[in-house]
């Protein structure tokens, strides 16, 4: 019998790549799809899988729609990727971020417990939970110290996932994923903002790129590599928590240099620091230790930052050239 999966956040970057991976493995894929006034299906179209997934209307903050999606999908595996995921917005909309990113996960856990407690559950946790880092390299045993409403909401969802595992014996795993990017990354995140600007500047459509704190350091990987780790976690006999990272950290400044260098431009001539993009509190550095994932899941990152940025710049050059 083919397996069935339910993905929340299926229209987001990771949801689209995960849906593609699961379809390739022969799963029947359902996605919780929140109604929006404008089009949010472009990623599923770009991966050419829109007509192969079943979208179920619902919202993470609406428990009855979540329960209906659980009944309709009869999922063996449930991946909770839906979130208000942009850190900067979480200071502007802290309550909404708490409802969607924090309580939304609890709605999923409750719906699963009430309707289908033998289903396996994946929670999209994040390196933002480490925030003001308590150790130079962050692993599963590093204490958390979130620095944003987003990080705090994710930490609540993370502990609720652990709690449902320990209280009710649910096969619930939490992936503590460090930043991962792709050509399908939202334009508001810094890598995509940079690769889009590089394409526009190269093609003569823009003259400069305004950024915030370019000394921040991130452990950046490729989203398509990272969704493999999500799936692997749910194939284990025992649920657990895993750090998923590359083990390399790079400043935003160096990432800009890689992107501009790729098209033969000097980033220093185009990047302007604008305090408008500074955050009320910053996560200065993130660097993950993925050894547990390597040992238990046989997972490791395969794509370098240089390969990733090249892929993103190429995709943005094509988009800008098409007039998008
Ligand atoms: P993303 O591109 O921002 O996608 C977020 C998804 O959540 C979208 O499909 C969005 O739907 C959906 N969503 C938002 N509010 C919702 C609501 N009220 N009800 C139902 N769905 C809702 O995020 P991503 O980069 O793919 O990340 C996937 C997950 O991993 C998120 O939980 C994120 O916080 C977490 N994470 C991401 C990273 C990373 O570096 N990418 C790292 C660690 C953890 P619409 O399209 O309709 O808005
Ligand atoms: O910022 C700095 C910014 O918005 C990265 C989400 O997927 O990963 C992501 O969160 C860094 C920060 O990602 C700009 O201050 C400088 O230090 O790309 P970002 P993020 O905040 O790390 C984690 C793991 C998640 O879980 C989140 O969901 O870049 N930065 N100048 C800038 N960032 C943005 N967005 N825009 C700038 O102009």
Coordinates of C-alpha atoms and ligand atoms in Angstrom, one line a residue:
X1 CA 0.0 0.0 0.0
X2 CA 1.3 3.5 -0.9
X3 CA 1.9 5.7 2.1
X4 CA 0.0 8.9 2.6
X5 CA 1.4 12.2 3.8
X6 CA -0.1 15.5 5.0
X7 CA 2.1 18.6 4.7
X8 CA 1.2 21.9 6.2
X9 CA 3.0 24.8 4.6
X10 CA 3.0 22.9 1.3
X11 CA 3.1 26.2 -0.7
X12 CA 6.3 27.3 1.1
X13 CA 9.9 26.6 0.0
X14 CA 10.3 23.4 2.0
X15 CA 6.7 22.2 1.5
X16 CA 7.2 22.2 -2.2
X17 CA 10.5 20.3 -2.2
X18 CA 9.2 17.8 0.4
X19 CA 6.0 17.2 -1.7
X20 CA 8.2 16.5 -4.7
X21 CA 10.4 14.1 -2.7
X22 CA 7.4 12.2 -1.3
X23 CA 5.7 12.0 -4.7
X24 CA 8.9 10.5 -6.1
X25 CA 8.8 7.9 -3.3
X26 CA 5.3 7.0 -4.3
X27 CA 3.4 8.7 -1.5
X28 CA -0.1 10.2 -1.9
X29 CA 0.5 13.8 -0.9
X30 CA -2.1 16.1 0.8
X31 CA -1.4 19.7 1.7
X32 CA -3.1 22.0 4.1
X33 CA -3.7 25.1 2.0
X34 CA -4.7 28.4 3.7
X35 CA -7.0 30.6 1.5
X36 CA -5.2 33.7 0.3
X37 CA -6.4 36.6 -2.0
X38 CA -3.3 36.3 -4.2
X39 CA -1.6 33.3 -5.8
X40 CA 0.6 31.2 -3.5
X41 CA 0.9 28.2 -5.7
X42 CA 3.9 29.3 -7.8
X43 CA 6.4 27.0 -6.2
X44 CA 4.3 23.9 -6.8
X45 CA 3.9 25.1 -10.4
X46 CA 7.6 25.7 -10.8
X47 CA 8.4 22.1 -9.6
X48 CA 5.6 20.9 -11.9
X49 CA 3.7 19.0 -9.1
X50 CA 0.6 21.2 -8.6
X51 CA -1.7 18.7 -10.3
X52 CA -0.2 15.8 -8.4
X53 CA -1.0 17.0 -4.8
X54 CA -4.4 17.2 -3.2
X55 CA -4.9 20.6 -1.5
X56 CA -7.2 20.7 1.6
X57 CA -8.5 24.1 2.5
X58 CA -7.6 25.0 6.1
X59 CA -5.6 27.1 8.4
X60 CA -3.3 26.1 11.2
X61 CA -5.1 28.5 13.6
X62 CA -8.4 26.8 12.9
X63 CA -8.6 23.5 14.8
X64 CA -11.7 22.2 13.0
X65 CA -10.1 22.6 9.6
X66 CA -7.0 20.9 10.8
X67 CA -9.0 18.0 12.2
X68 CA -10.9 17.8 8.8
X69 CA -7.6 17.6 7.0
X70 CA -6.4 14.9 9.3
X71 CA -9.6 12.9 8.6
X72 CA -9.5 13.5 4.8
X73 CA -5.9 12.6 4.4
X74 CA -5.7 9.6 6.7
X75 CA -2.0 10.3 6.7
X76 CA 0.7 7.9 7.8
X77 CA 3.1 10.9 8.1
X78 CA 2.3 14.5 9.0
X79 CA 4.8 17.2 8.4
X80 CA 4.1 20.5 10.1
X81 CA 6.0 23.1 8.0
X82 CA 3.4 25.9 8.1
X83 CA 4.5 29.0 10.0
X84 CA 4.8 32.7 9.9
X85 CA 8.5 32.1 9.2
X86 CA 10.0 35.6 8.6
X87 CA 12.0 36.6 11.7
X88 CA 11.8 40.4 11.1
X89 CA 8.0 40.3 10.7
X90 CA 7.7 38.5 14.1
X91 CA 8.4 41.7 15.9
X92 CA 5.7 43.5 13.9
X93 CA 3.1 40.7 14.3
X94 CA 4.2 38.9 17.5
X95 CA 0.7 37.7 18.4
X96 CA -0.1 36.3 15.0
X97 CA 3.4 34.6 15.0
X98 CA 2.5 33.0 18.3
X99 CA -0.9 31.8 17.0
X100 CA 0.4 30.4 13.8
X101 CA 4.0 29.3 14.5
X102 CA 3.4 28.3 18.2
X103 CA -0.2 27.3 18.8
X104 CA -0.6 26.1 15.2
X105 CA 1.8 23.2 16.0
X106 CA -0.3 22.3 19.0
X107 CA -3.5 22.3 16.9
X108 CA -1.7 19.8 14.6
X109 CA -0.6 17.7 17.6
X110 CA -4.1 17.7 19.1
X111 CA -5.7 16.8 15.9
X112 CA -3.3 14.0 15.3
X113 CA -3.8 12.7 18.9
X114 CA -7.6 12.8 18.6
X115 CA -8.0 11.4 15.1
X116 CA -4.9 9.4 14.2
X117 CA -2.5 8.9 17.1
X118 CA -0.4 6.2 15.2
X119 CA 0.6 8.7 12.5
X120 CA 4.2 9.9 12.6
X121 CA 4.7 13.7 13.2
X122 CA 7.5 16.0 12.0
X123 CA 7.9 19.5 13.6
X124 CA 9.9 22.2 11.7
X125 CA 12.0 23.5 14.5
X126 CA 14.8 26.0 13.9
X127 CA 18.3 27.1 14.8
X128 CA 16.6 30.5 15.8
X129 CA 15.8 28.7 19.1
X130 CA 19.6 28.9 19.9
X131 CA 19.4 32.7 19.3
X132 CA 22.0 34.2 21.7
X133 CA 24.1 31.1 21.4
X134 CA 25.2 29.4 24.5
X135 CA 28.0 27.4 22.8
X136 CA 30.2 28.3 19.7
X137 CA 28.8 25.2 17.9
X138 CA 25.2 24.3 18.4
X139 CA 24.0 20.7 18.8
X140 CA 20.9 18.9 20.2
X141 CA 22.3 19.4 23.8
X142 CA 23.0 23.2 23.5
X143 CA 20.6 25.3 25.7
X144 CA 18.1 27.4 23.9
X145 CA 17.9 31.2 24.1
X146 CA 15.5 32.6 21.5
X147 CA 16.0 36.2 20.4
X148 CA 12.8 37.0 18.5
X149 CA 9.0 36.4 18.9
X150 CA 9.5 33.8 16.1
X151 CA 12.2 32.0 18.0
X152 CA 10.1 32.0 21.1
X153 CA 7.0 30.7 19.3
X154 CA 9.1 27.9 17.7
X155 CA 10.6 27.0 21.0
X156 CA 7.1 26.5 22.5
X157 CA 6.1 24.3 19.5
X158 CA 9.4 22.4 19.9
X159 CA 8.7 21.6 23.6
X160 CA 5.1 20.7 22.9
X161 CA 6.3 18.2 20.3
X162 CA 8.7 16.7 22.9
X163 CA 5.8 16.8 25.4
X164 CA 3.3 14.9 23.1
X165 CA 6.0 12.3 22.4
X166 CA 6.6 11.8 26.1
X167 CA 3.0 12.2 27.3
X168 CA 1.1 10.2 24.7
X169 CA 3.8 8.1 23.0
X170 CA 3.3 9.8 19.7
X171 CA 6.0 9.2 17.1
X172 CA 6.9 12.9 17.0
X173 CA 10.3 14.2 15.8
X174 CA 11.7 17.7 15.7
X175 CA 14.2 18.8 13.1
X176 CA 16.3 21.7 14.3
X177 CA 17.1 23.0 10.9
X178 CA 19.7 25.7 10.3
X179 CA 19.1 28.2 7.4
X180 CA 18.4 26.5 4.1
X181 CA 17.8 28.3 0.8
X182 CA 17.0 27.6 -2.8
X183 CA 15.8 29.2 -6.0
X184 CA 12.3 28.8 -4.3
X185 CA 13.3 30.9 -1.3
X186 CA 10.9 33.8 -0.4
X187 CA 12.3 37.1 -1.7
X188 CA 12.3 38.7 1.8
X189 CA 15.1 36.4 3.1
X190 CA 18.6 37.6 2.7
X191 CA 20.1 35.1 0.3
X192 CA 17.2 35.4 -2.2
X193 CA 17.2 39.2 -1.8
X194 CA 20.9 39.2 -2.7
X195 CA 20.6 36.8 -5.7
X196 CA 17.6 38.7 -7.1
X197 CA 19.4 42.0 -6.7
X198 CA 22.6 40.5 -8.4
X199 CA 20.5 39.5 -11.3
X200 CA 18.8 42.9 -11.6
X201 CA 22.1 44.8 -11.3
X202 CA 23.8 42.5 -13.8
X203 CA 20.9 43.0 -16.3
X204 CA 20.9 46.8 -15.7
X205 CA 17.5 47.0 -13.9
X206 CA 18.8 48.1 -10.5
X207 CA 21.8 50.1 -9.3
X208 CA 22.2 49.1 -5.6
X209 CA 21.3 46.6 -2.9
X210 CA 20.3 47.9 0.6
X211 CA 20.9 45.4 3.4
X212 CA 20.9 45.4 7.2
X213 CA 23.5 43.7 9.4
X214 CA 26.0 42.2 6.9
X215 CA 28.3 40.9 9.7
X216 CA 25.7 38.3 10.9
X217 CA 26.9 34.8 10.3
X218 CA 24.7 31.9 9.2
X219 CA 25.1 28.1 8.5
X220 CA 23.5 28.0 5.1
X221 CA 22.5 24.8 3.3
X222 CA 20.3 23.8 0.4
X223 CA 16.6 23.1 1.0
X224 CA 16.4 20.1 -1.3
X225 CA 19.1 18.4 0.8
X226 CA 17.3 19.3 4.0
X227 CA 13.8 17.9 3.2
X228 CA 15.6 14.5 2.8
X229 CA 16.5 14.7 6.5
X230 CA 12.8 15.4 7.4
X231 CA 11.7 12.2 5.7
X232 CA 14.5 10.2 7.2
X233 CA 13.5 11.2 10.7
X234 CA 10.1 9.8 10.2
X235 CA 11.5 6.5 8.9
X236 CA 13.3 5.7 12.2
X237 CA 11.9 3.2 14.7
X238 CA 12.2 5.8 17.5
X239 CA 11.3 9.5 17.3
X240 CA 14.0 12.0 18.3
X241 CA 15.3 15.5 17.7
X242 CA 18.1 16.3 15.2
X243 CA 20.2 19.3 14.3
X244 CA 20.4 19.6 10.5
X245 CA 23.2 21.9 9.3
X246 CA 26.3 22.0 7.1
X247 CA 28.9 22.8 9.9
X248 CA 30.2 25.9 8.0
X249 CA 29.3 29.5 8.9
X250 CA 29.6 32.5 6.6
X251 CA 28.8 36.2 7.0
X252 CA 26.1 37.9 5.0
X253 CA 29.0 40.0 3.6
X254 CA 30.9 37.0 2.3
X255 CA 27.7 35.5 0.9
X256 CA 27.2 38.8 -1.1
X257 CA 30.8 38.5 -2.3
X258 CA 30.2 35.0 -3.6
X259 CA 27.0 36.1 -5.4
X260 CA 28.4 39.3 -7.0
X261 CA 31.7 37.5 -7.9
X262 CA 29.8 34.9 -9.8
X263 CA 28.6 37.5 -12.3
X264 CA 31.9 39.3 -12.4
X265 CA 30.8 42.3 -10.2
X266 CA 32.4 43.8 -7.1
X267 CA 29.9 43.7 -4.2
X268 CA 31.4 46.7 -2.5
X269 CA 30.3 48.9 -5.3
X270 CA 26.7 48.0 -4.9
X271 CA 25.9 47.0 -1.3
X272 CA 24.7 49.8 1.0
X273 CA 24.1 49.2 4.7
X274 CA 20.7 50.6 5.7
X275 CA 19.8 50.7 9.4
X276 CA 16.2 50.3 8.4
X277 CA 16.9 46.6 8.1
X278 CA 18.5 46.2 11.5
X279 CA 16.5 44.0 13.9
X280 CA 15.5 44.9 17.5
X281 CA 17.7 41.9 18.6
X282 CA 20.1 40.0 16.3
X283 CA 21.2 36.4 16.2
X284 CA 24.9 37.2 15.5
X285 CA 26.2 33.7 14.6
X286 CA 24.8 30.2 14.0
X287 CA 26.9 27.2 13.4
X288 CA 25.4 23.7 13.6
X289 CA 26.9 20.4 14.6
X290 CA 25.1 17.8 12.4
X291 CA 27.0 14.7 13.7
X292 CA 24.0 13.0 15.3
X293 CA 22.1 13.2 11.9
X294 CA 25.1 11.7 10.2
X295 CA 25.4 8.9 12.7
X296 CA 21.7 8.0 13.1
X297 CA 20.2 9.0 9.8
X298 CA 23.2 8.8 7.5
X299 CA 22.3 12.3 6.4
X300 CA 24.7 15.0 5.4
X301 CA 24.6 18.2 3.4
X302 CA 25.8 17.7 -0.2
X303 CA 25.6 21.2 -1.6
X304 CA 28.2 23.9 -0.9
X305 CA 27.2 27.6 -0.4
X306 CA 29.0 28.4 -3.7
X307 CA 26.9 25.8 -5.6
X308 CA 23.7 27.0 -3.9
X309 CA 24.3 30.7 -4.6
X310 CA 25.2 29.9 -8.2
X311 CA 21.9 28.0 -8.6
X312 CA 20.0 30.9 -7.1
X313 CA 21.7 33.6 -9.2
X314 CA 21.1 31.5 -12.4
X315 CA 17.4 31.1 -11.6
X316 CA 17.0 34.8 -10.8
X317 CA 18.9 35.8 -14.0
X318 CA 16.3 33.7 -15.9
X319 CA 13.4 35.3 -14.0
X320 CA 14.6 38.9 -14.5
X321 CA 15.3 38.2 -18.1
X322 CA 11.7 36.9 -18.5
X323 CA 10.5 40.2 -17.0
X324 CA 9.3 38.7 -13.7
Ligands
LIG1 P1 8.0 29.5 4.0 O1 8.5 29.5 2.6 O2 7.8 30.9 4.7 O3 6.6 28.7 4.1 C1 5.7 28.9 5.1 C2 4.4 28.1 4.8 O4 3.5 28.2 5.9 C3 3.6 28.6 3.5 O5 3.1 27.5 2.8 C4 2.5 29.4 4.2 O6 1.4 29.4 3.3 C5 2.2 28.5 5.4 N1 1.4 29.2 6.4 C6 1.6 30.5 6.9 N2 0.6 30.8 7.7 C7 -0.3 29.7 7.7 C8 -1.5 29.4 8.4 N3 -2.0 30.3 9.3 N4 -2.1 28.3 8.2 C9 -1.6 27.3 7.3 N5 -0.4 27.5 6.6 C10 0.2 28.7 6.9 O7 8.9 28.7 5.0 P2 10.0 27.6 4.7 O8 11.3 28.3 4.5 O9 9.5 26.6 3.7 O10 10.1 26.8 6.1 C11 9.3 25.7 6.4 C12 9.2 25.6 7.9 O11 10.5 25.4 8.4 C13 8.6 26.8 8.6 O12 7.9 26.3 9.7 C14 9.9 27.5 9.0 O13 9.6 28.3 10.2 C15 10.8 26.4 9.4 N6 12.2 26.6 9.2 C16 12.7 27.1 8.1 C17 14.1 27.3 7.9 C18 14.7 27.9 6.7 O14 15.9 28.3 6.7 N7 14.0 27.9 5.6 C19 14.9 26.9 9.0 C20 14.4 26.3 10.1 C21 13.0 26.1 10.2 P3 1.1 30.7 2.3 O15 1.9 30.4 1.1 O16 -0.4 30.5 2.0 O17 1.4 31.9 3.0
LIG2 O1 18.3 36.7 7.7 C1 20.7 39.5 8.1 C2 19.6 39.3 9.1 O2 15.9 36.8 7.0 C3 19.6 36.2 7.8 C4 14.2 31.8 8.4 O3 14.0 30.8 7.4 O4 16.3 31.0 9.0 C5 15.6 32.2 8.5 O5 15.8 33.2 9.5 C6 20.6 37.2 8.4 C7 20.0 37.9 9.7 O6 17.0 34.6 7.8 C8 19.2 41.7 5.6 O7 19.7 40.3 10.1 C9 21.1 41.6 6.7 O8 21.1 38.0 10.6 O9 17.6 35.5 5.6 P1 17.1 35.9 7.0 P2 16.9 34.3 9.4 O10 16.4 35.5 10.1 O11 18.2 33.7 9.8 C10 15.9 30.5 10.3 C11 16.7 29.3 10.6 C12 14.4 30.3 10.3 O12 14.0 29.4 11.0 C13 13.6 31.4 9.7 O13 12.3 30.9 9.5 O14 20.8 38.2 7.4 N1 20.3 40.5 7.1 N2 20.4 42.3 5.9 C14 19.2 40.6 6.4 N3 18.1 39.7 6.4 C15 17.1 40.1 5.6 N4 16.0 39.3 5.5 N5 17.1 41.2 4.8 C16 18.2 42.1 4.8 O15 18.1 43.1 4.1

